[in-house]
Amino acid sequence: MADSPIDIRVIAHFDIDCFYAQSEVLRCPSLRGRPVGVTQKFLVVTTNYIARSLGVPKMVSIDEAKKVLPALVLVNGEDLTPYRAESKQIMAVLGRYGVVQRSGLDEGAVDITAQVKARLQCGFPALSFSSHILGWEAVSGEPGNDSGGTFVNVDSTKLELEKISGVDTALLVGSQVVSEMRSAIEKETGFQCSCGVAQNKMLAKLASSLNKPSKQTCLLSGAVERFIAPLPARKIPGVGRQTEAILLDLGVQTITDLKKVSVCQLSERLGARIGQFLYDACRGRDYTPVLDKGPPKSITVEDSFRNCTTLQQAEGILRVLAPDLIKRLDEDRVETGRRPKSLTLKWRVQGPKWNFISVSTDLPVELLSPSLSKEQRAAVAVEVASRLLLRNLGHSFHLVVLNIGATNFVETSTSDPAVRDIRSFLQAQGNSPRKELKVTSKNDARARRESFKTMTSALPAGPTGAVLGLNFSAVADSQKTPDTHIFGSGHVGDEYQLSNSSDEEDGWRDLADQLKSGVRASCPTATNFTQTQSYKDVSDQLQSQQSTDLLHSKSIFKTSHPAKLKQFFVENEDVMKLESPDSQRAGVTNTGGLHFRTQTAGSSRIANSIAKREVVPESTSQKKKRKSRNGTLDAFVIRK
DNA sequence: CTGGGGTCCT
DNA sequence: AGGACCC
């Protein structure tokens, strides 16, 4: 059954050797050949293999390490930024060979089944790689070595092909693939790694730790049982201290012991899920697929310290952490387009209790607003976190760890990689939206809205920043339908069109249709939509939601859906940030999304600017009519 | 003299 | 919100 070709999987588990230490040596070549340790606070969190050979393991105190090896070179590794960047490079290489499931910065499983199958399509491929292989004797006729596997330089001539099962064939070819992957990683990133090749994630991981550093280990099917049998149950990934203690209580030390316990007994003590998991694991079974978990589900920054007993001290720490968090959230936004909805604060107090206390709250939108500086946004974070601390701890506390982060990421219009790709495409193409932009069914309101978002997302900031103010009231006058929405898009010197409709989404569709049908909009602006409604209502609503940008503008936006409008801004802030020096000179203000005029049309500078752009002020009579209705906005019409 | 992160489950 | 687990 498991040998049916359709069930065969080849999983490779990669583990970068002493990742932080290797990273430091790579970036500072003078460290090469010397014993190196990477420190965080008082701890040497990892050492390179030279240091290990001289008696310094990882996770020892600095004092201890120095005592054992005074020559140990210590590098501070508290800032993970370079490690994150290097990890990303490495994962990208792995990703070329199959789906990658990361775990931490330095590890990952890759499903290389497809690679293997492709190579087996034209018969048994030529092999040439070095590996430790468990179960070697069964495929070669040569004697085997049970402890760490037999080290062999494999070439096809050593194999007794007719003896080899389908699974083992696949694993051997997989080892060839892995050998090439390791070369690619080293060539492209400089990093050496160890790797395990087996039929599933768990076995691959166990195999990968068997031979280090810079070695690969293949676990053939015939060796699985005798390989895992003597291992302590604790070695099973997922069995930690607590589970181990419970198992010991059941008289279980090794995997062999574990095999003798029934699922029922295990489930009784550990719950059905863990019970079943252990039952499978000790038999070498792991059916879980290699899954790309995507971008992180939480982004946090933390620091530990000894002496934090006042709110002022805590704020001092937060002022260090907050800018880091903001920076990482900004990077995440660029990469993924999503935005976090929750802010979390975690801390640990001094004392025997080891655990964290955590609280979360709605993440203030200001934290992500592109119109606020990083410093302003960091200040908001400090403020919120500080209040959270005060509320939960009062004035008397003794913190030793403080962690602030963001979670509950939600997708936005820019989360779709296709959208971001189109945007890059357009930028590369010199701002020319063309047929590549797709418009979906006209009858599906949601699809149209998405389509609009796609369109506007794709619009790059252009050199002239042409702005077509959307003058709802002027055109509405001519239409004699005060509630009409008007949408437009265009560019200086380009053709432009206006459309109106009684529905916002229709308007979006119209814009999308225009772009699709080839209306040349080499630098279209974001458009806007409005509807007549009480200014005060909107103002109040926006104010209550602390939309400082919009209020600051002192201009009027009217919509029957203020919440919707707000939501649109919030979701599209980055898209709407289409702003250029010219647009400012033209008297156009960018308010977190809407381009509109704030000056009276009577200003000659503005008037000239408008005239040059073939955008002319509305007529005095139109203006009067409109002013009698709402009094403030200077509108202008766009004349073809 | 026990980092600075993460995941998932309950 | 906390706990167990992972690196």
Short mmCIF file of N, CA, C and O (backbone and C1' of nucleotides) in Angstrom, two decimals, chain A residues 40-42 63 84 297 300 304 328 354, chain B:
data_model
loop_
_atom_site.label_atom_id
_atom_site.label_comp_id
_atom_site.label_asym_id
_atom_site.label_seq_id
_atom_site.Cartn_x
_atom_site.Cartn_y
_atom_site.Cartn_z
N GLN A 40 23.22 36.45 23.12
CA GLN A 40 22.05 37.28 23.36
C GLN A 40 21.99 37.49 24.87
O GLN A 40 21.93 36.52 25.62
N LYS A 41 22.07 38.73 25.27
CA LYS A 41 22.16 39.04 26.69
C LYS A 41 23.33 38.27 27.35
O LYS A 41 24.45 38.43 26.89
N PHE A 42 23.06 37.43 28.30
CA PHE A 42 24.17 36.78 29.01
C PHE A 42 24.44 35.38 28.50
O PHE A 42 25.16 34.61 29.12
N ASP A 63 29.82 33.52 30.87
CA ASP A 63 30.85 33.25 31.86
C ASP A 63 31.43 31.85 31.69
O ASP A 63 32.64 31.66 31.64
N ARG A 84 17.29 37.14 9.45
CA ARG A 84 16.02 37.03 8.71
C ARG A 84 16.26 37.15 7.22
O ARG A 84 15.71 36.39 6.42
N LYS A 297 2.26 34.66 11.15
CA LYS A 297 0.94 35.03 11.66
C LYS A 297 1.05 36.05 12.76
O LYS A 297 0.05 36.64 13.18
N THR A 300 6.46 40.13 16.26
CA THR A 300 6.67 40.72 17.59
C THR A 300 8.14 41.09 17.78
O THR A 300 9.02 40.56 17.11
N SER A 304 14.70 41.66 26.93
CA SER A 304 14.74 41.24 28.33
C SER A 304 15.73 42.14 29.07
O SER A 304 16.62 42.72 28.46
N ARG A 328 9.29 46.56 10.92
CA ARG A 328 8.97 45.21 10.45
C ARG A 328 7.57 45.13 9.88
O ARG A 328 7.31 44.42 8.91
N TRP A 354 7.56 31.35 35.28
CA TRP A 354 8.35 31.44 34.07
C TRP A 354 7.50 31.98 32.91
O TRP A 354 8.00 32.37 31.87
P DC B 1 22.96 33.33 38.90
"O5'" DC B 1 22.01 33.35 37.62
"C5'" DC B 1 21.91 34.53 36.83
"C4'" DC B 1 21.70 34.13 35.38
"C3'" DC B 1 22.40 32.83 34.95
"O3'" DC B 1 21.73 32.35 33.79
"C1'" DC B 1 23.49 34.65 33.94
P DT B 2 20.74 31.12 33.81
"O5'" DT B 2 19.92 31.32 32.48
"C5'" DT B 2 20.58 31.74 31.28
"C4'" DT B 2 19.54 32.16 30.27
"C3'" DT B 2 18.68 33.35 30.69
"O3'" DT B 2 18.29 34.04 29.52
"C1'" DT B 2 17.31 31.47 30.42
P DG B 3 18.65 35.51 29.30
"O5'" DG B 3 17.95 35.71 27.89
"C5'" DG B 3 18.16 34.82 26.83
"C4'" DG B 3 18.35 35.61 25.54
"C3'" DG B 3 17.18 36.46 25.14
"O3'" DG B 3 17.68 37.52 24.35
"C1'" DG B 3 17.41 34.66 23.61
P DG B 4 16.81 38.83 24.13
"O5'" DG B 4 16.06 38.50 22.76
"C5'" DG B 4 16.83 38.44 21.57
"C4'" DG B 4 15.95 37.93 20.47
"C3'" DG B 4 14.57 38.61 20.43
"O3'" DG B 4 14.20 38.75 19.06
"C1'" DG B 4 14.31 36.32 20.66
P DG B 5 13.01 39.68 18.68
"O5'" DG B 5 11.73 38.94 19.34
"C5'" DG B 5 10.75 38.30 18.56
"C4'" DG B 5 11.30 37.06 17.88
"C3'" DG B 5 10.24 36.32 17.11
"O3'" DG B 5 10.15 36.90 15.85
"C1'" DG B 5 11.66 34.81 18.32
P DG B 6 8.74 36.95 15.13
"O5'" DG B 6 8.47 35.44 14.73
"C5'" DG B 6 7.20 34.88 14.92
"C4'" DG B 6 7.37 33.39 14.90
"C3'" DG B 6 6.07 32.62 14.98
"O3'" DG B 6 5.53 32.49 13.68
"C1'" DG B 6 7.73 31.66 16.40
P DT B 7 4.02 32.28 13.48
"O5'" DT B 7 3.84 30.75 13.94
"C5'" DT B 7 4.44 29.72 13.17
"C4'" DT B 7 4.02 28.39 13.75
"C3'" DT B 7 2.51 28.28 13.85
"O3'" DT B 7 2.03 27.34 12.91
"C1'" DT B 7 3.54 27.71 15.93
P DC B 8 0.46 27.45 12.61
"O5'" DC B 8 -0.17 26.44 13.68
"C5'" DC B 8 0.36 25.14 13.84
"C4'" DC B 8 -0.16 24.58 15.14
"C3'" DC B 8 -1.70 24.60 15.26
"O3'" DC B 8 -2.15 23.29 15.48
"C1'" DC B 8 -0.68 25.51 17.21
P DC B 9 -3.73 23.03 15.55
"O5'" DC B 9 -3.94 22.94 17.12
"C5'" DC B 9 -3.12 22.05 17.87
"C4'" DC B 9 -3.52 22.11 19.34
"C3'" DC B 9 -5.03 22.00 19.58
"O3'" DC B 9 -5.23 21.07 20.62
"C1'" DC B 9 -4.16 23.98 20.60
P DT B 10 -6.71 20.59 20.94
"O5'" DT B 10 -7.06 21.47 22.20
"C5'" DT B 10 -6.14 21.50 23.29
"C4'" DT B 10 -6.63 22.43 24.35
"C3'" DT B 10 -8.15 22.42 24.55
"O3'" DT B 10 -8.42 22.15 25.92
"C1'" DT B 10 -7.34 24.64 24.38
#
